[in-house]
Tab-separated table of C-alpha atoms in Angstrom:
chain	number	residue	atom	x	y	z
A	10	MET	CA	-27.264	-41.365	-54.693
A	11	ASN	CA	-27.649	-37.595	-54.575
A	12	ALA	CA	-27.074	-37.734	-50.850
A	13	LEU	CA	-23.793	-39.608	-51.461
A	14	LYS	CA	-22.693	-36.993	-54.008
A	15	ASN	CA	-23.405	-34.266	-51.506
A	16	LEU	CA	-21.306	-36.011	-48.849
A	17	MET	CA	-18.216	-36.414	-51.053
A	18	PRO	CA	-17.122	-32.691	-50.982
A	19	HIS	CA	-17.621	-32.708	-47.217
A	20	ALA	CA	-15.415	-35.788	-46.889
A	21	ARG	CA	-12.689	-34.147	-49.003
A	22	ALA	CA	-12.889	-31.046	-46.789
A	23	VAL	CA	-12.503	-33.175	-43.678
A	24	ARG	CA	-9.446	-34.902	-45.199
A	25	GLU	CA	-7.932	-31.505	-46.151
A	26	SER	CA	-8.640	-30.175	-42.662
A	27	SER	CA	-7.008	-33.216	-41.113
A	28	ARG	CA	-3.920	-32.834	-43.314
A	29	TRP	CA	-3.616	-29.151	-42.342
A	30	GLY	CA	-4.101	-30.064	-38.678
A	31	LEU	CA	-1.352	-32.670	-38.874
A	32	ALA	CA	0.947	-30.221	-40.656
A	33	ILE	CA	0.369	-27.496	-38.056
A	34	ALA	CA	0.883	-30.002	-35.244
A	35	ALA	CA	4.166	-31.126	-36.814
A	36	VAL	CA	5.382	-27.537	-37.097
A	37	LEU	CA	4.435	-26.824	-33.483
A	38	ILE	CA	6.228	-29.965	-32.306
A	39	MET	CA	9.320	-28.963	-34.285
A	40	LEU	CA	9.274	-25.412	-32.881
A	41	PHE	CA	8.782	-26.719	-29.359
A	42	GLY	CA	11.725	-29.062	-29.860
A	43	VAL	CA	13.912	-26.216	-31.109
A	44	ALA	CA	12.859	-24.004	-28.213
A	45	SER	CA	13.495	-26.806	-25.711
A	46	THR	CA	16.928	-27.477	-27.205
A	47	ALA	CA	17.788	-23.774	-27.146
A	48	SER	CA	16.566	-23.523	-23.547
A	49	ALA	CA	18.635	-26.538	-22.585
A	50	GLN	CA	21.700	-24.962	-24.168
A	51	LEU	CA	21.379	-21.625	-22.298
A	52	PRO	CA	24.202	-21.246	-19.797
A	53	ALA	CA	23.197	-21.405	-16.157
A	54	ALA	CA	23.149	-18.095	-14.309
A	55	LYS	CA	26.437	-17.200	-12.704
A	56	ARG	CA	26.397	-18.347	-9.068
A	57	THR	CA	28.228	-16.496	-6.309
A	58	VAL	CA	28.314	-17.317	-2.613
A	59	ILE	CA	29.253	-14.633	-0.095
A	60	ARG	CA	30.157	-15.983	3.336
A	61	ALA	CA	29.874	-13.168	5.845
A	62	GLY	CA	30.664	-12.710	9.507
A	63	ARG	CA	27.353	-10.870	10.003
A	64	VAL	CA	24.343	-9.846	7.907
A	65	LEU	CA	22.120	-6.957	9.031
A	66	ASN	CA	18.369	-7.304	8.663
A	67	VAL	CA	17.509	-3.645	8.077
A	68	ARG	CA	13.832	-4.250	8.831
A	69	THR	CA	14.400	-5.558	12.373
A	70	GLY	CA	17.940	-4.547	13.252
A	71	GLU	CA	18.886	-8.189	13.852
A	72	LEU	CA	22.506	-9.089	13.123
A	73	LYS	CA	22.841	-12.751	12.133
A	74	ALA	CA	26.296	-14.295	12.405
A	75	ASN	CA	28.009	-16.643	9.947
A	76	GLN	CA	25.599	-16.256	7.060
A	77	ALA	CA	25.881	-17.200	3.410
A	78	ILE	CA	24.211	-15.231	0.623
A	79	VAL	CA	23.701	-17.223	-2.562
A	80	ILE	CA	23.475	-15.078	-5.684
A	81	GLU	CA	22.314	-16.338	-9.060
A	82	GLY	CA	22.833	-13.857	-11.880
A	83	ASP	CA	21.875	-10.430	-10.554
A	84	LYS	CA	19.486	-11.560	-7.795
A	85	ILE	CA	19.695	-13.036	-4.318
A	86	ALA	CA	18.545	-16.661	-4.439
A	87	LYS	CA	19.030	-17.724	-0.817
A	88	ILE	CA	20.250	-16.584	2.597
A	89	ALA	CA	21.123	-19.240	5.161
A	90	PRO	CA	23.668	-20.145	7.844
A	91	SER	CA	27.044	-20.764	6.208
A	92	GLY	CA	27.090	-24.397	7.326
A	93	GLU	CA	23.940	-25.108	5.347
A	94	VAL	CA	25.271	-23.803	2.034
A	95	THR	CA	27.640	-25.868	-0.067
A	96	THR	CA	29.421	-24.622	-3.156
A	97	ALA	CA	29.635	-26.400	-6.466
A	98	ALA	CA	32.225	-26.438	-9.221
A	99	GLY	CA	32.104	-23.136	-11.072
A	100	ASP	CA	30.746	-21.150	-8.128
A	101	THR	CA	32.535	-17.975	-7.082
A	102	THR	CA	33.069	-17.758	-3.329
A	103	ILE	CA	33.726	-14.477	-1.513
A	104	ASP	CA	34.825	-14.833	2.110
A	105	LEU	CA	34.165	-11.834	4.378
A	106	PRO	CA	34.452	-13.439	7.836
A	107	ASP	CA	35.042	-10.203	9.747
A	108	ALA	CA	32.607	-7.967	7.874
A	109	THR	CA	29.035	-6.819	8.375
A	110	LEU	CA	26.894	-7.022	5.242
A	111	LEU	CA	23.869	-4.850	4.522
A	112	PRO	CA	21.954	-3.820	1.408
A	113	GLY	CA	23.400	-1.346	-1.050
A	114	LEU	CA	22.518	2.179	0.047
A	115	ILE	CA	20.103	4.460	-1.817
A	116	ASP	CA	20.538	8.226	-2.211
A	117	MET	CA	17.251	9.799	-3.276
A	118	HIS	CA	18.650	13.236	-4.145
A	119	THR	CA	21.898	13.576	-6.093
A	120	HIS	CA	23.237	15.679	-8.951
A	121	LEU	CA	25.877	13.435	-10.504
A	122	THR	CA	26.527	15.660	-13.514
A	123	PHE	CA	27.032	18.783	-11.369
A	124	GLU	CA	29.861	20.080	-9.203
A	125	LEU	CA	29.619	23.049	-6.865
A	126	SER	CA	31.223	25.149	-9.616
A	127	SER	CA	28.397	24.149	-11.979
A	128	LEU	CA	25.948	26.099	-9.841
A	129	SER	CA	27.614	29.519	-10.139
A	130	TYR	CA	28.860	31.777	-12.948
A	131	GLU	CA	31.707	29.308	-13.451
A	132	GLY	CA	29.132	26.787	-14.658
A	133	LEU	CA	28.213	28.879	-17.707
A	134	LYS	CA	31.356	27.755	-19.503
A	135	ILE	CA	30.820	24.034	-18.823
A	136	SER	CA	29.299	22.187	-21.787
A	137	THR	CA	26.691	19.473	-21.397
A	138	ALA	CA	29.189	16.951	-22.786
A	139	ARG	CA	31.700	17.931	-20.103
A	140	GLU	CA	29.029	17.674	-17.422
A	141	ALA	CA	28.192	14.155	-18.600
A	142	LEU	CA	31.870	13.232	-18.210
A	143	HIS	CA	31.879	14.774	-14.746
A	144	GLY	CA	28.899	12.516	-14.121
A	145	ALA	CA	30.834	9.408	-15.144
A	146	ARG	CA	33.543	10.201	-12.612
A	147	ASN	CA	31.057	11.102	-9.877
A	148	ALA	CA	28.974	7.996	-10.545
A	149	ARG	CA	31.959	5.779	-9.848
A	150	ARG	CA	32.801	7.659	-6.648
A	151	THR	CA	29.211	7.326	-5.494
A	152	LEU	CA	29.084	3.590	-6.181
A	153	GLU	CA	32.382	2.994	-4.413
A	154	ALA	CA	30.980	4.863	-1.395
A	155	GLY	CA	28.326	2.140	-1.110
A	156	PHE	CA	25.418	3.770	-2.939
A	157	THR	CA	24.202	1.255	-5.495
A	158	THR	CA	21.042	3.186	-6.440
A	159	VAL	CA	20.504	6.942	-6.721
A	160	ARG	CA	17.767	9.297	-7.836
A	161	ASN	CA	19.312	12.098	-9.887
A	162	LEU	CA	17.110	15.172	-9.541
A	163	GLY	CA	18.058	17.718	-12.159
A	164	ALA	CA	20.557	17.801	-14.999
A	165	LYS	CA	21.074	19.947	-18.077
A	166	ASP	CA	19.995	18.729	-21.503
A	167	TYR	CA	19.163	15.212	-20.267
A	168	ALA	CA	22.793	14.467	-19.389
A	169	ASP	CA	21.677	12.245	-16.519
A	170	ILE	CA	19.519	10.189	-18.922
A	171	ALA	CA	22.609	9.578	-21.082
A	172	LEU	CA	24.642	8.679	-17.987
A	173	ARG	CA	21.951	6.267	-16.782
A	174	ASP	CA	21.869	4.544	-20.163
A	175	ALA	CA	25.668	4.337	-20.363
A	176	ILE	CA	25.771	2.653	-16.940
A	177	ASN	CA	22.970	0.254	-17.897
A	178	ASP	CA	24.830	-0.652	-21.102
A	179	GLY	CA	28.055	-1.327	-19.177
A	180	ASP	CA	29.979	1.543	-20.758
A	181	VAL	CA	30.418	3.401	-17.473
A	182	ILE	CA	30.712	2.213	-13.866
A	183	GLY	CA	28.172	3.682	-11.488
A	184	PRO	CA	25.036	3.177	-9.430
A	185	ARG	CA	21.620	2.361	-10.796
A	186	ILE	CA	20.171	5.789	-11.703
A	187	VAL	CA	16.563	6.937	-11.534
A	188	ALA	CA	16.882	10.094	-13.626
A	189	SER	CA	14.734	13.217	-13.911
A	190	GLY	CA	16.274	15.084	-16.830
A	191	PRO	CA	15.765	18.868	-16.499
A	192	ALA	CA	13.926	20.040	-13.399
A	193	MET	CA	10.668	21.896	-13.996
A	194	GLY	CA	10.244	25.448	-12.730
A	195	ILE	CA	8.718	28.854	-13.351
A	196	THR	CA	10.278	31.644	-15.394
A	197	GLY	CA	12.954	33.251	-13.229
A	198	GLY	CA	12.637	30.580	-10.553
A	199	HIS	CA	15.110	28.268	-8.879
A	200	CYS	CA	15.064	25.851	-11.824
A	201	ASP	CA	15.515	28.506	-14.498
A	202	GLU	CA	18.892	29.861	-15.689
A	203	ASN	CA	19.111	33.347	-14.177
A	204	LEU	CA	22.797	34.200	-14.618
A	205	LEU	CA	22.693	35.511	-18.185
A	206	PRO	CA	21.612	39.082	-19.109
A	207	PRO	CA	18.331	39.790	-20.947
A	208	ALA	CA	19.958	39.985	-24.376
A	209	PHE	CA	20.368	36.197	-24.378
A	210	HIS	CA	16.632	35.519	-23.861
A	211	PHE	CA	17.685	32.198	-22.355
A	212	GLN	CA	15.702	29.980	-20.033
A	213	GLY	CA	16.152	26.552	-18.526
A	214	ALA	CA	14.953	23.487	-20.436
A	215	GLY	CA	12.376	22.652	-17.763
A	216	VAL	CA	10.711	26.077	-17.559
A	217	ALA	CA	6.922	26.093	-18.034
A	218	ASP	CA	4.250	28.480	-16.744
A	219	GLY	CA	0.527	27.805	-16.448
A	220	VAL	CA	-1.477	24.586	-16.285
A	221	GLU	CA	-1.472	23.803	-20.003
A	222	ALA	CA	2.246	24.502	-20.345
A	223	VAL	CA	3.262	22.360	-17.370
A	224	GLN	CA	1.179	19.461	-18.669
A	225	HIS	CA	2.994	19.686	-21.989
A	226	LYS	CA	6.388	19.923	-20.263
A	227	VAL	CA	5.757	16.808	-18.149
A	228	ARG	CA	4.929	14.855	-21.277
A	229	GLU	CA	7.973	16.210	-23.099
A	230	ILE	CA	10.361	15.300	-20.295
A	231	ILE	CA	8.921	11.797	-20.094
A	232	LYS	CA	9.178	11.524	-23.892
A	233	TYR	CA	12.934	12.027	-23.622
A	234	GLY	CA	13.414	9.333	-21.019
A	235	ALA	CA	12.791	10.656	-17.499
A	236	ASP	CA	12.068	8.093	-14.768
A	237	VAL	CA	10.867	10.727	-12.283
A	238	ILE	CA	9.659	14.331	-12.506
A	239	LYS	CA	11.471	16.959	-10.418
A	240	ILE	CA	9.783	20.339	-9.841
A	241	CYS	CA	10.695	23.518	-7.997
A	242	ALA	CA	7.908	24.537	-5.630
A	243	THR	CA	9.899	27.358	-3.981
A	244	GLY	CA	12.997	29.421	-4.520
A	245	GLY	CA	16.409	27.982	-3.761
A	246	VAL	CA	19.701	28.713	-2.039
A	247	LEU	CA	22.346	28.608	-4.766
A	248	SER	CA	20.193	30.283	-7.433
A	249	LYS	CA	20.254	33.999	-8.231
A	250	GLY	CA	17.339	36.372	-7.706
A	251	ASP	CA	14.875	34.176	-5.827
A	252	ASP	CA	13.811	33.580	-2.231
A	253	PRO	CA	13.824	30.101	-0.630
A	254	ASN	CA	10.762	31.086	1.411
A	255	ALA	CA	8.710	32.145	-1.621
A	256	SER	CA	6.371	29.738	-3.390
A	257	GLN	CA	6.889	29.427	-7.146
A	258	TYR	CA	4.556	26.931	-8.804
A	259	THR	CA	0.926	27.438	-7.794
A	260	LEU	CA	-1.116	24.664	-6.204
A	261	GLU	CA	-3.106	24.297	-9.439
A	262	GLU	CA	0.035	23.977	-11.564
A	263	MET	CA	1.473	21.353	-9.226
A	264	LYS	CA	-1.777	19.373	-9.211
A	265	ALA	CA	-1.669	19.316	-13.025
A	266	ILE	CA	1.955	18.146	-12.997
A	267	VAL	CA	1.261	15.366	-10.497
A	268	ALA	CA	-1.857	14.186	-12.343
A	269	ASP	CA	-0.024	13.803	-15.651
A	270	ALA	CA	3.107	12.300	-14.124
A	271	HIS	CA	1.203	9.719	-12.086
A	272	ARG	CA	-1.031	8.795	-14.996
A	273	LEU	CA	2.107	8.183	-17.063
A	274	GLY	CA	3.716	6.083	-14.341
A	275	ARG	CA	6.206	8.601	-12.945
A	276	LYS	CA	6.608	9.870	-9.391
A	277	VAL	CA	7.140	13.539	-8.552
A	278	ALA	CA	9.812	15.064	-6.309
A	279	ALA	CA	9.348	18.698	-5.270
A	280	HIS	CA	12.206	20.976	-4.257
A	281	ALA	CA	10.678	23.091	-1.480
A	282	HIS	CA	12.222	25.091	1.350
A	283	GLY	CA	9.482	27.518	2.429
A	284	ALA	CA	6.447	26.475	4.463
A	285	GLU	CA	3.771	27.398	1.920
A	286	GLY	CA	5.568	25.602	-0.906
A	287	VAL	CA	5.945	22.476	1.257
A	288	ARG	CA	2.230	22.524	2.084
A	289	TRP	CA	1.115	23.111	-1.489
A	290	ALA	CA	3.432	20.409	-2.864
A	291	SER	CA	2.142	17.874	-0.359
A	292	GLU	CA	-1.504	18.807	-0.991
A	293	ALA	CA	-0.883	18.533	-4.743
A	294	GLY	CA	0.100	14.902	-4.219
A	295	VAL	CA	3.856	14.905	-4.846
A	296	ASP	CA	5.604	11.757	-3.677
A	297	SER	CA	8.441	13.525	-1.890
A	298	VAL	CA	9.412	16.981	-0.707
A	299	GLU	CA	13.112	17.702	-1.014
A	300	HIS	CA	14.838	19.786	1.712
A	301	GLY	CA	11.923	21.360	3.646
A	302	HIS	CA	14.442	23.420	5.593
A	303	LEU	CA	12.183	26.424	6.259
A	304	MET	CA	8.916	24.577	6.903
A	305	ASP	CA	6.703	25.416	9.882
A	306	ASP	CA	4.564	23.251	12.151
A	307	THR	CA	1.595	23.402	9.752
A	308	ALA	CA	3.749	22.241	6.840
A	309	ILE	CA	5.111	19.367	8.955
A	310	ALA	CA	1.567	18.364	9.898
A	311	THR	CA	0.583	18.423	6.224
A	312	LEU	CA	3.438	16.075	5.287
A	313	LYS	CA	2.405	13.719	8.081
A	314	LYS	CA	-1.299	13.821	7.135
A	315	ASN	CA	-0.678	13.090	3.463
A	316	GLY	CA	2.079	10.526	3.970
A	317	THR	CA	4.449	12.608	1.837
A	318	TYR	CA	8.089	11.591	2.126
A	319	LEU	CA	10.613	14.181	3.294
A	320	VAL	CA	14.113	13.963	1.788
A	321	PRO	CA	16.025	16.269	4.168
A	322	THR	CA	19.553	16.789	2.636
A	323	LEU	CA	21.203	17.972	5.861
A	324	PHE	CA	24.910	17.124	5.694
A	325	LEU	CA	25.393	19.952	3.207
A	326	GLY	CA	24.795	22.372	6.106
A	327	GLU	CA	27.599	20.871	8.153
A	328	TYR	CA	29.918	20.806	5.150
A	329	MET	CA	29.130	24.393	4.177
A	330	GLU	CA	29.664	25.702	7.697
A	331	LYS	CA	33.235	24.425	7.472
A	332	ASN	CA	34.009	25.180	3.830
A	333	MET	CA	31.703	27.897	2.477
A	334	ASP	CA	33.915	30.895	3.182
A	335	ARG	CA	36.735	29.495	1.058
A	336	SER	CA	34.447	28.320	-1.748
A	337	ASP	CA	33.858	30.335	-4.927
A	338	ILE	CA	30.051	30.455	-4.734
A	339	PRO	CA	28.645	33.994	-5.044
A	340	GLU	CA	28.026	36.080	-1.941
A	341	TYR	CA	24.233	36.136	-2.508
A	342	SER	CA	24.263	32.340	-2.270
A	343	LYS	CA	26.456	32.358	0.822
A	344	GLN	CA	24.014	34.597	2.669
A	345	LYS	CA	21.027	32.460	1.718
A	346	MET	CA	22.971	29.377	2.808
A	347	ARG	CA	23.691	30.944	6.214
A	348	ASP	CA	19.994	31.735	6.668
A	349	VAL	CA	18.902	28.207	5.755
A	350	ILE	CA	21.547	26.496	7.899
A	351	ALA	CA	20.318	28.449	10.908
A	352	ALA	CA	16.854	26.867	10.582
A	353	MET	CA	17.285	23.522	8.833
A	354	ARG	CA	18.202	21.265	11.759
A	355	LYS	CA	15.549	22.645	14.084
A	356	ASN	CA	12.743	22.277	11.546
A	357	THR	CA	13.844	18.870	10.313
A	358	GLY	CA	14.206	17.646	13.885
A	359	LYS	CA	10.564	18.599	14.458
A	360	ALA	CA	9.558	16.595	11.387
A	361	PHE	CA	11.461	13.561	12.680
A	362	ALA	CA	9.761	13.851	16.074
A	363	ALA	CA	6.336	14.190	14.411
A	364	GLY	CA	6.799	10.891	12.567
A	365	VAL	CA	7.009	12.265	9.031
A	366	LYS	CA	8.211	9.591	6.619
A	367	VAL	CA	11.874	10.176	5.732
A	368	ALA	CA	13.990	8.953	2.833
A	369	PHE	CA	17.727	9.544	2.630
A	370	GLY	CA	19.024	12.221	0.271
A	371	THR	CA	22.152	14.330	0.126
A	372	ASP	CA	22.088	16.970	-2.637
A	373	ALA	CA	25.618	15.787	-3.454
A	374	ALA	CA	27.246	18.335	-5.776
A	375	VAL	CA	26.758	21.032	-3.152
A	376	TYR	CA	29.608	19.089	-1.539
A	377	PRO	CA	31.931	16.515	-3.152
A	378	HIS	CA	30.449	13.306	-4.481
A	379	GLY	CA	31.441	10.230	-2.525
A	380	LEU	CA	30.841	11.837	0.882
A	381	ASN	CA	27.141	10.897	0.761
A	382	ALA	CA	27.207	8.752	3.899
A	383	GLY	CA	27.930	11.833	6.006
A	384	GLU	CA	24.161	12.370	5.966
A	385	PHE	CA	23.578	9.492	8.405
A	386	HIS	CA	25.191	10.976	11.493
A	387	VAL	CA	23.236	14.217	11.091
A	388	TYR	CA	19.965	12.237	11.277
A	389	VAL	CA	21.195	10.531	14.435
A	390	SER	CA	22.161	13.869	15.966
A	391	LEU	CA	18.531	14.985	15.447
A	392	GLY	CA	17.044	12.057	17.306
A	393	MET	CA	16.979	9.065	14.966
A	394	THR	CA	18.449	5.774	16.115
A	395	PRO	CA	21.266	4.477	13.904
A	396	LEU	CA	18.937	1.735	12.629
A	397	ALA	CA	16.236	4.269	11.727
A	398	ALA	CA	18.849	6.324	9.879
A	399	ILE	CA	19.968	3.230	7.955
A	400	GLN	CA	16.333	2.473	7.115
A	401	THR	CA	15.978	5.878	5.430
A	402	ALA	CA	18.577	4.767	2.862
A	403	THR	CA	17.256	1.226	2.476
A	404	ILE	CA	13.638	0.163	3.073
A	405	ASN	CA	12.212	3.709	3.186
A	406	ALA	CA	13.970	4.784	0.010
A	407	SER	CA	12.924	1.535	-1.655
A	408	GLU	CA	9.278	2.212	-0.800
A	409	LEU	CA	9.547	5.715	-2.255
A	410	LEU	CA	11.097	4.361	-5.464
A	411	GLY	CA	8.317	1.811	-5.897
A	412	PRO	CA	8.011	-1.990	-6.188
A	413	LYS	CA	9.663	-2.390	-9.590
A	414	PHE	CA	12.993	-1.506	-7.981
A	415	LEU	CA	14.128	-4.652	-6.139
A	416	VAL	CA	16.408	-2.818	-3.726
A	417	GLY	CA	16.671	-1.819	-0.071
A	418	SER	CA	17.100	-5.162	1.713
A	419	VAL	CA	19.141	-8.353	1.614
A	420	GLU	CA	16.297	-10.753	0.849
A	421	GLN	CA	15.527	-13.560	-1.567
A	422	GLY	CA	14.388	-12.202	-4.928
A	423	LYS	CA	15.962	-8.774	-4.484
A	424	TRP	CA	18.760	-7.525	-6.718
A	425	ALA	CA	22.157	-8.548	-5.410
A	426	ASP	CA	23.151	-5.091	-4.174
A	427	VAL	CA	25.314	-5.693	-1.110
A	428	ILE	CA	27.888	-3.661	0.787
A	429	ALA	CA	30.171	-4.553	3.677
A	430	VAL	CA	31.748	-2.608	6.518
A	431	ASP	CA	33.755	-3.318	9.650
A	432	GLY	CA	31.899	-3.263	12.960
A	433	ASP	CA	28.243	-2.680	13.764
A	434	PRO	CA	26.624	0.322	12.028
A	435	THR	CA	23.569	0.039	14.306
A	436	LYS	CA	25.844	1.195	17.128
A	437	ASP	CA	27.980	3.674	15.182
A	438	VAL	CA	26.406	4.895	11.964
A	439	ARG	CA	29.627	6.669	10.912
A	440	ILE	CA	31.006	3.234	10.036
A	441	LEU	CA	29.008	3.629	6.821
A	442	GLU	CA	31.393	6.426	5.780
A	443	HIS	CA	34.022	3.694	5.259
A	444	VAL	CA	32.466	1.049	3.012
A	445	LYS	CA	34.980	-1.657	2.062
A	446	PHE	CA	33.004	-3.924	-0.260
A	447	VAL	CA	30.451	-3.057	-2.927
A	448	MET	CA	28.431	-5.398	-5.110
A	449	LYS	CA	25.751	-4.179	-7.515
A	450	GLY	CA	23.571	-6.619	-9.408
A	451	GLY	CA	25.855	-9.533	-8.555
A	452	GLU	CA	29.041	-7.822	-9.803
A	453	VAL	CA	31.788	-6.767	-7.393
A	454	TYR	CA	32.973	-3.179	-7.883
A	455	LYS	CA	35.046	-2.778	-4.728
A	456	ASN	CA	36.668	-5.244	-2.329
A	457	ASP	CA	39.205	-3.766	0.051
A	458	TYR	CA	39.166	-7.031	2.037
A	459	ALA	CA	40.848	-8.810	-0.876
A	460	LYS	CA	43.825	-6.442	-0.579
A	461	ARG	CA	44.865	-7.749	2.828
């Protein structure tokens, strides 16, 4: 009898547990039903089919004729011969029977919020708000030139972060931006503000000196939204009071910057002209060296050994040779530019011949935005094949950006960033200076073929 009494509370507990179990199961079934209904009611991703005369495989150089690219939402779902792809009701079809399609181009070194005037005394009267609006205009020009992704390396007061976010939110038309915010540099260096007299006690937002200070600055810049860290390892050309050959950040400071940036998931791009600065930046572990115009054979060998990308920015030399004397940049900058132009092609040509990894970059702002594709023919003139030059702005640049950026090739699963040109750019790379169709993320932003 006592045993029975002892069992009764246990039985009640089992019944209570069962009731709770049934109640929880019912709730889960209801929630699953709601979720399934909601999922069933979601609209299907927008489907677009581009039928193209030719599609360039930028990995192999193969041109396939009469291809169809099926796009669902913002990604490429399928690539197949046109005859194997049928369209359904509601699909958007874009016919480009005479065009050559290739992936949207990538410029790894731009300054969308700057103009040439921003880099001289004239720039002191330009507000950050005005520079951001310059950036909106320049972003559209860059996208319409076929560059669907850019890395913006240096902007005042995080203007490029604001521009990136405005584009991502659909408020402004432009390329996908990987933004650095203010570039880091030493006091009085290329990335400081050296135009104002001492009474102002003014310095650039990215200035930091010493290991502890540069660690703090990296974290601060990332805090305010930077996707990449840009540093100045040597002096520059358009800055006052410094020498492009002279190193600025020490090897120890750069190692500290790279360690913090990489730990926090950001890559590092180092402005460097002079040989020592190129070597130190590469040994510190930066992901790319920008310019490298005054590097020597040892610096080139260091880049090769460490697998550091070189972003050469060469077309600016050609443009400046033709236009510098009638520009309003200060005379001290003109002389430094002449000195750099005299060496840049020779040294970069050596790097190409040595097999240094190269990603496409322009330094647009030193010349007008939208002329970015002029960089290609300079690479070819220094020994690259047209296909290799195209690869610098597609698969090479994509590798430097990293795997989370689904760009650089027309392949299943990649973002639907596609451009079109007349003719065969693997035979004449200057064709890329005349892009006629631009799609970014499945949306068409330019289609000159539709105007015929």
